[in-house]
mmCIF file of C-alpha atoms in Angstrom:
data_model
loop_
_atom_site.group_PDB
_atom_site.id
_atom_site.type_symbol
_atom_site.label_atom_id
_atom_site.label_comp_id
_atom_site.label_asym_id
_atom_site.label_seq_id
_atom_site.Cartn_x
_atom_site.Cartn_y
_atom_site.Cartn_z
ATOM 1 C CA MET A 1324 -29.029 -35.164 -35.645
ATOM 2 C CA THR A 1325 -31.389 -32.399 -35.608
ATOM 3 C CA GLY A 1326 -32.517 -32.883 -32.012
ATOM 4 C CA ASN A 1327 -28.794 -33.209 -31.029
ATOM 5 C CA PHE A 1328 -27.848 -30.085 -32.947
ATOM 6 C CA ARG A 1329 -30.660 -28.120 -31.063
ATOM 7 C CA SER A 1330 -29.679 -29.496 -27.750
ATOM 8 C CA ARG A 1331 -26.057 -28.350 -28.258
ATOM 9 C CA THR A 1332 -27.141 -25.072 -29.423
ATOM 10 C CA VAL A 1333 -29.360 -24.439 -26.484
ATOM 11 C CA PHE A 1334 -26.488 -25.582 -24.280
ATOM 12 C CA LEU A 1335 -24.043 -23.061 -25.948
ATOM 13 C CA ILE A 1336 -26.579 -20.206 -25.427
ATOM 14 C CA LEU A 1337 -26.930 -21.066 -21.800
ATOM 15 C CA LEU A 1338 -23.156 -21.105 -21.554
ATOM 16 C CA ILE A 1339 -23.054 -17.548 -23.190
ATOM 17 C CA ILE A 1340 -25.579 -16.267 -20.995
ATOM 18 C CA LEU A 1341 -23.993 -17.722 -17.823
ATOM 19 C CA PHE A 1342 -20.595 -16.366 -18.499
ATOM 20 C CA HIS A 1343 -21.899 -13.056 -19.782
ATOM 21 C CA ASN A 1344 -23.433 -12.432 -16.141
ATOM 22 C CA ILE A 1345 -20.326 -13.512 -14.226
ATOM 23 C CA PRO A 1346 -18.641 -10.496 -12.586
ATOM 24 C CA SER A 1347 -15.603 -8.976 -14.572
ATOM 25 C CA HIS A 1348 -12.250 -10.108 -13.153
ATOM 26 C CA ALA A 1349 -10.594 -7.717 -10.424
ATOM 27 C CA THR A 1350 -8.039 -6.186 -12.728
ATOM 28 C CA SER A 1351 -10.935 -4.841 -15.099
ATOM 29 C CA LEU A 1352 -12.233 -2.800 -12.327
ATOM 30 C CA THR A 1353 -8.687 -0.906 -12.014
ATOM 31 C CA ASP A 1354 -8.597 -0.791 -15.851
ATOM 32 C CA GLU A 1355 -11.911 0.783 -15.747
ATOM 33 C CA MET A 1356 -11.071 3.220 -12.982
ATOM 34 C CA PHE A 1357 -7.966 4.273 -15.185
ATOM 35 C CA LYS A 1358 -10.099 4.849 -18.259
ATOM 36 C CA GLU A 1359 -12.233 7.180 -16.184
ATOM 37 C CA ASN A 1360 -9.312 9.220 -15.256
ATOM 38 C CA GLU A 1361 -7.489 8.984 -18.842
ATOM 39 C CA ASP A 1362 -8.293 12.679 -19.535
ATOM 40 C CA LEU A 1363 -6.548 13.699 -16.199
ATOM 41 C CA TYR A 1364 -3.375 11.809 -16.956
ATOM 42 C CA GLN A 1365 -3.110 13.407 -20.409
ATOM 43 C CA LYS A 1366 -3.471 16.795 -18.923
ATOM 44 C CA ILE A 1367 -0.711 15.727 -16.639
ATOM 45 C CA LEU A 1368 1.389 14.341 -19.530
ATOM 46 C CA HIS A 1369 0.976 17.646 -21.626
ATOM 47 C CA MET A 1370 1.127 20.269 -18.913
ATOM 48 C CA PRO A 1371 3.939 22.752 -19.421
ATOM 49 C CA PHE A 1372 5.945 21.444 -16.596
ATOM 50 C CA ASN A 1373 6.175 17.897 -18.247
ATOM 51 C CA SER A 1374 6.327 19.180 -21.851
ATOM 52 C CA GLU A 1375 9.312 21.490 -21.151
ATOM 53 C CA LEU A 1376 11.024 18.765 -19.115
ATOM 54 C CA ILE A 1377 10.874 16.236 -22.096
ATOM 55 C CA LYS A 1378 12.480 19.095 -24.334
ATOM 56 C CA GLY A 1379 14.951 20.016 -21.835
ATOM 57 C CA THR A 1380 13.793 23.637 -21.741
ATOM 58 C CA LEU A 1381 12.338 23.674 -18.217
ATOM 59 C CA ASP A 1382 13.682 26.433 -16.038
ATOM 60 C CA GLU A 1383 16.234 24.895 -13.597
ATOM 61 C CA ASN A 1384 14.996 26.851 -10.657
ATOM 62 C CA ILE A 1385 11.493 25.445 -11.343
ATOM 63 C CA PHE A 1386 12.909 21.910 -11.503
ATOM 64 C CA LYS A 1387 15.163 22.765 -8.435
ATOM 65 C CA ASN A 1388 11.738 23.584 -6.496
ATOM 66 C CA TYR A 1389 10.050 20.438 -7.798
ATOM 67 C CA ILE A 1390 12.977 18.258 -6.464
ATOM 68 C CA ILE A 1391 12.532 19.908 -2.936
ATOM 69 C CA GLN A 1392 8.726 19.721 -2.881
ATOM 70 C CA ASP A 1393 8.812 16.063 -4.301
ATOM 71 C CA TYR A 1394 11.300 15.252 -1.479
ATOM 72 C CA ILE A 1395 8.955 16.549 0.845
ATOM 73 C CA TYR A 1396 6.121 14.840 -0.805
ATOM 74 C CA LEU A 1397 7.963 11.383 -0.730
ATOM 75 C CA GLU A 1398 8.704 11.703 3.038
ATOM 76 C CA TYR A 1399 4.857 12.040 3.539
ATOM 77 C CA TYR A 1400 3.885 9.462 0.939
ATOM 78 C CA ARG A 1401 6.113 7.103 3.052
ATOM 79 C CA LYS A 1402 4.398 8.062 6.347
ATOM 80 C CA ALA A 1403 0.930 7.393 4.562
ATOM 81 C CA PHE A 1404 1.985 3.962 3.629
ATOM 82 C CA ALA A 1405 3.273 3.318 7.206
ATOM 83 C CA ILE A 1406 -0.215 4.273 8.649
ATOM 84 C CA LEU A 1407 -1.711 1.730 6.067
ATOM 85 C CA LEU A 1408 0.797 -0.862 7.099
ATOM 86 C CA SER A 1409 -0.623 -0.712 10.500
ATOM 87 C CA LYS A 1410 -4.180 -1.381 9.072
ATOM 88 C CA ALA A 1411 -3.156 -4.060 6.443
ATOM 89 C CA PRO A 1412 -5.848 -6.721 6.512
ATOM 90 C CA ASP A 1413 -3.560 -9.471 5.451
ATOM 91 C CA ASP A 1414 0.163 -10.793 4.826
ATOM 92 C CA LYS A 1415 -0.190 -9.930 1.170
ATOM 93 C CA ALA A 1416 -0.821 -6.205 1.884
ATOM 94 C CA SER A 1417 1.716 -6.058 4.619
ATOM 95 C CA ALA A 1418 4.437 -7.521 2.258
ATOM 96 C CA PHE A 1419 3.441 -5.263 -0.520
ATOM 97 C CA ILE A 1420 3.570 -2.070 1.662
ATOM 98 C CA VAL A 1421 7.018 -3.125 3.191
ATOM 99 C CA SER A 1422 8.411 -3.501 -0.508
ATOM 100 C CA THR A 1423 6.810 -0.149 -1.589
ATOM 101 C CA ILE A 1424 8.342 1.796 1.454
ATOM 102 C CA LYS A 1425 11.793 0.515 0.596
ATOM 103 C CA ALA A 1426 11.100 1.319 -3.108
ATOM 104 C CA ILE A 1427 10.214 4.892 -1.970
ATOM 105 C CA ASP A 1428 13.599 4.948 -0.179
ATOM 106 C CA ASP A 1429 15.610 3.754 -3.273
ATOM 107 C CA GLU A 1430 13.824 6.401 -5.301
ATOM 108 C CA ILE A 1431 14.976 9.132 -3.075
ATOM 109 C CA GLY A 1432 18.638 7.717 -3.094
ATOM 110 C CA ASN A 1433 18.996 7.039 -6.666
ATOM 111 C CA VAL A 1434 16.794 9.810 -8.343
ATOM 112 C CA HIS A 1435 16.294 12.702 -5.988
ATOM 113 C CA ASN A 1436 19.839 12.670 -4.303
ATOM 114 C CA VAL A 1437 21.492 13.122 -7.798
ATOM 115 C CA TYR A 1438 19.799 16.330 -8.174
ATOM 116 C CA ILE A 1439 20.066 17.384 -4.719
ATOM 117 C CA LYS A 1440 23.796 17.239 -4.937
ATOM 118 C CA GLN A 1441 23.542 18.790 -8.505
ATOM 119 C CA PHE A 1442 21.939 21.873 -7.162
ATOM 120 C CA ASN A 1443 23.950 21.901 -3.914
ATOM 121 C CA ILE A 1444 20.795 21.595 -1.814
ATOM 122 C CA SER A 1445 21.855 21.204 1.921
ATOM 123 C CA LYS A 1446 19.965 19.171 4.524
ATOM 124 C CA THR A 1447 19.291 22.384 6.355
ATOM 125 C CA GLU A 1448 17.656 23.756 3.355
ATOM 126 C CA LEU A 1449 15.502 20.850 2.786
ATOM 127 C CA ALA A 1450 14.645 20.673 6.470
ATOM 128 C CA ASN A 1451 13.697 24.334 6.442
ATOM 129 C CA VAL A 1452 11.568 24.422 3.173
ATOM 130 C CA SER A 1453 7.791 24.650 3.854
ATOM 131 C CA PRO A 1454 5.532 22.554 1.654
ATOM 132 C CA LEU A 1455 3.812 24.767 -1.169
ATOM 133 C CA PRO A 1456 0.007 24.911 -1.017
ATOM 134 C CA SER A 1457 -0.410 22.282 -3.523
ATOM 135 C CA THR A 1458 1.987 19.952 -1.834
ATOM 136 C CA GLU A 1459 0.610 20.389 1.659
ATOM 137 C CA LEU A 1460 -3.008 19.826 0.225
ATOM 138 C CA TYR A 1461 -1.917 16.457 -1.429
ATOM 139 C CA VAL A 1462 0.015 15.092 1.344
ATOM 140 C CA SER A 1463 -2.740 15.919 3.903
ATOM 141 C CA TYR A 1464 -5.365 14.402 1.832
ATOM 142 C CA LEU A 1465 -3.295 11.157 1.793
ATOM 143 C CA ILE A 1466 -2.536 11.056 5.523
ATOM 144 C CA LYS A 1467 -6.114 11.952 6.331
ATOM 145 C CA THR A 1468 -7.478 9.279 3.866
ATOM 146 C CA ALA A 1469 -4.895 6.420 5.246
ATOM 147 C CA CYS A 1470 -5.941 7.432 8.921
ATOM 148 C CA LEU A 1471 -9.785 7.878 8.510
ATOM 149 C CA GLU A 1472 -11.162 5.679 5.804
ATOM 150 C CA PRO A 1473 -10.987 2.043 5.147
ATOM 151 C CA PHE A 1474 -7.806 0.284 4.267
ATOM 152 C CA GLU A 1475 -8.723 0.058 0.648
ATOM 153 C CA THR A 1476 -9.911 3.488 0.255
ATOM 154 C CA GLY A 1477 -6.681 4.671 1.670
ATOM 155 C CA LEU A 1478 -4.851 2.192 -0.657
ATOM 156 C CA ALA A 1479 -6.780 3.519 -3.550
ATOM 157 C CA ALA A 1480 -5.621 7.268 -2.907
ATOM 158 C CA MET A 1481 -2.188 6.272 -2.955
ATOM 159 C CA LEU A 1482 -2.099 4.659 -6.439
ATOM 160 C CA PRO A 1483 -2.114 7.642 -8.790
ATOM 161 C CA CYS A 1484 1.452 8.652 -7.611
ATOM 162 C CA ASP A 1485 2.629 5.236 -8.760
ATOM 163 C CA TRP A 1486 0.478 4.770 -11.784
ATOM 164 C CA VAL A 1487 1.224 8.264 -13.270
ATOM 165 C CA TYR A 1488 4.826 8.157 -12.737
ATOM 166 C CA TYR A 1489 4.942 4.598 -14.495
ATOM 167 C CA ARG A 1490 2.858 6.177 -17.493
ATOM 168 C CA LEU A 1491 5.019 9.411 -17.551
ATOM 169 C CA GLY A 1492 8.293 7.347 -17.447
ATOM 170 C CA GLY A 1493 7.042 5.243 -20.476
ATOM 171 C CA ASP A 1494 5.776 8.162 -22.629
ATOM 172 C CA MET A 1495 8.757 10.314 -21.967
ATOM 173 C CA SER A 1496 11.097 7.636 -22.978
ATOM 174 C CA LYS A 1497 8.981 7.028 -26.267
ATOM 175 C CA ALA A 1498 9.327 10.797 -26.928
ATOM 176 C CA LYS A 1499 13.109 10.129 -27.279
ATOM 177 C CA PRO A 1500 14.559 12.976 -25.403
ATOM 178 C CA SER A 1501 17.743 14.391 -26.910
ATOM 179 C CA PRO A 1502 21.015 12.862 -24.931
ATOM 180 C CA ASP A 1503 21.961 16.310 -24.017
ATOM 181 C CA ASN A 1504 18.705 16.914 -22.237
ATOM 182 C CA LYS A 1505 19.793 18.206 -18.853
ATOM 183 C CA TYR A 1506 16.759 16.250 -17.190
ATOM 184 C CA ALA A 1507 17.788 12.891 -18.966
ATOM 185 C CA LYS A 1508 18.835 11.324 -15.525
ATOM 186 C CA TRP A 1509 15.534 12.103 -14.206
ATOM 187 C CA ILE A 1510 13.729 10.549 -17.232
ATOM 188 C CA GLU A 1511 15.936 7.736 -17.276
ATOM 189 C CA GLY A 1512 15.179 7.196 -13.481
ATOM 190 C CA TYR A 1513 11.623 6.847 -14.247
ATOM 191 C CA THR A 1514 11.841 4.516 -17.504
ATOM 192 C CA PRO A 1515 9.581 1.741 -16.579
ATOM 193 C CA VAL A 1516 10.124 -2.294 -16.565
ATOM 194 C CA LYS A 1517 7.762 -4.221 -18.521
ATOM 195 C CA TRP A 1518 4.040 -3.947 -17.164
ATOM 196 C CA GLU A 1519 3.765 -7.526 -16.119
ATOM 197 C CA SER A 1520 7.023 -7.426 -13.920
ATOM 198 C CA SER A 1521 6.330 -3.812 -12.682
ATOM 199 C CA GLU A 1522 5.551 -2.818 -9.114
ATOM 200 C CA THR A 1523 2.744 -0.564 -10.399
ATOM 201 C CA LYS A 1524 1.109 -3.841 -11.815
ATOM 202 C CA ALA A 1525 1.353 -5.540 -8.457
ATOM 203 C CA PHE A 1526 -0.207 -2.474 -6.764
ATOM 204 C CA THR A 1527 -3.128 -2.525 -9.296
ATOM 205 C CA ASP A 1528 -3.612 -6.459 -8.826
ATOM 206 C CA LEU A 1529 -3.757 -5.973 -5.052
ATOM 207 C CA LEU A 1530 -6.108 -2.797 -5.156
ATOM 208 C CA GLY A 1531 -8.205 -4.985 -7.938
ATOM 209 C CA GLY A 1532 -8.664 -7.672 -5.278
ATOM 210 C CA TYR A 1533 -10.022 -5.261 -2.732
ATOM 211 C CA MET A 1534 -12.361 -3.612 -5.124
ATOM 212 C CA GLU A 1535 -14.011 -6.791 -6.176
ATOM 213 C CA ASN A 1536 -14.366 -7.995 -2.589
ATOM 214 C CA THR A 1537 -15.641 -4.826 -0.986
ATOM 215 C CA THR A 1538 -19.019 -3.194 -0.782
ATOM 216 C CA ASP A 1539 -20.551 -1.065 -3.420
ATOM 217 C CA GLU A 1540 -20.244 1.949 -0.953
ATOM 218 C CA ASN A 1541 -16.435 1.516 -0.329
ATOM 219 C CA ARG A 1542 -16.050 0.761 -4.030
ATOM 220 C CA LEU A 1543 -17.403 4.179 -4.755
ATOM 221 C CA LYS A 1544 -15.085 5.608 -1.940
ATOM 222 C CA MET A 1545 -12.040 4.050 -3.757
ATOM 223 C CA ARG A 1546 -12.992 5.603 -7.283
ATOM 224 C CA GLN A 1547 -13.351 9.127 -5.739
ATOM 225 C CA ALA A 1548 -10.243 8.584 -3.651
ATOM 226 C CA PHE A 1549 -8.268 7.811 -6.832
ATOM 227 C CA LYS A 1550 -9.902 10.580 -8.808
ATOM 228 C CA THR A 1551 -9.051 13.103 -6.215
ATOM 229 C CA SER A 1552 -5.461 12.050 -5.990
ATOM 230 C CA MET A 1553 -5.338 12.276 -9.782
ATOM 231 C CA ASN A 1554 -6.352 16.034 -9.534
ATOM 232 C CA LEU A 1555 -3.971 16.535 -6.857
ATOM 233 C CA GLU A 1556 -1.139 15.158 -9.038
ATOM 234 C CA TYR A 1557 -2.099 17.711 -11.593
ATOM 235 C CA MET A 1558 -2.180 20.373 -8.984
ATOM 236 C CA PHE A 1559 1.081 19.539 -7.449
ATOM 237 C CA TRP A 1560 3.074 19.995 -10.638
ATOM 238 C CA ASP A 1561 1.017 23.189 -11.694
ATOM 239 C CA GLY A 1562 1.367 24.740 -8.327
ATOM 240 C CA ILE A 1563 5.389 24.378 -8.592
ATOM 241 C CA TYR A 1564 5.305 25.388 -12.156
ATOM 242 C CA ARG A 1565 3.285 28.643 -11.341
ATOM 243 C CA ASP A 1566 5.128 29.127 -8.049
ATOM 244 C CA VAL A 1567 1.885 29.339 -6.280
ATOM 245 C CA LYS A 1568 2.948 30.399 -2.673
ATOM 246 C CA TRP A 1569 1.161 30.797 0.698
ATOM 247 C CA ILE A 1570 -0.032 34.465 1.021
ATOM 248 C CA GLN A 1571 2.544 36.346 3.187
#
């Protein structure tokens, strides 16, 4: 009995050592990346633009400018995905990007167009408005990364927009904004579905697979691209809120 017990103990110890040294599952790499940028997300959630939007006190002119700038942003976000589609390494990536481009079109139709009509923003006005510096910087970075960097790095740069809006929608809903909040439709439009069935999780799973199967050098590039886009998310809202314009 003593010999058998010792044998089983040694076997269990060997199993523990073996499993301890197995690389983490792909999704843990993205989870780790999210945790590295949690402080940036919290700054976005609590910045004046979003704090006032939740309360319904955000100046309507600021929100109108946001709608216009976000419309411009989504047009380029869509183009960056189209570039990545041409570089997709497999059918799974291609199918996901096609689905995402459709979701962007739906977002413009179901959320932005509501406020475009409410603020009487004409197609001519939309066509003639220039991106603010923070918008220009963000979309230029996405297009550049999609064009010049490896596919998985370009994809990593695209994820913060999706992830931040998923988180914001959930956190704003938890705050239970007043029914008479004039931005209720916006908040409702981004109220997320359950994580397991969300497009954000599908995006995360896809990216996680590439993170696990790429080189250490590319993994570092992916982390850096994600962090850069997280910073640009903050700068996008902050630039609109403070009305940071080009020098005339």
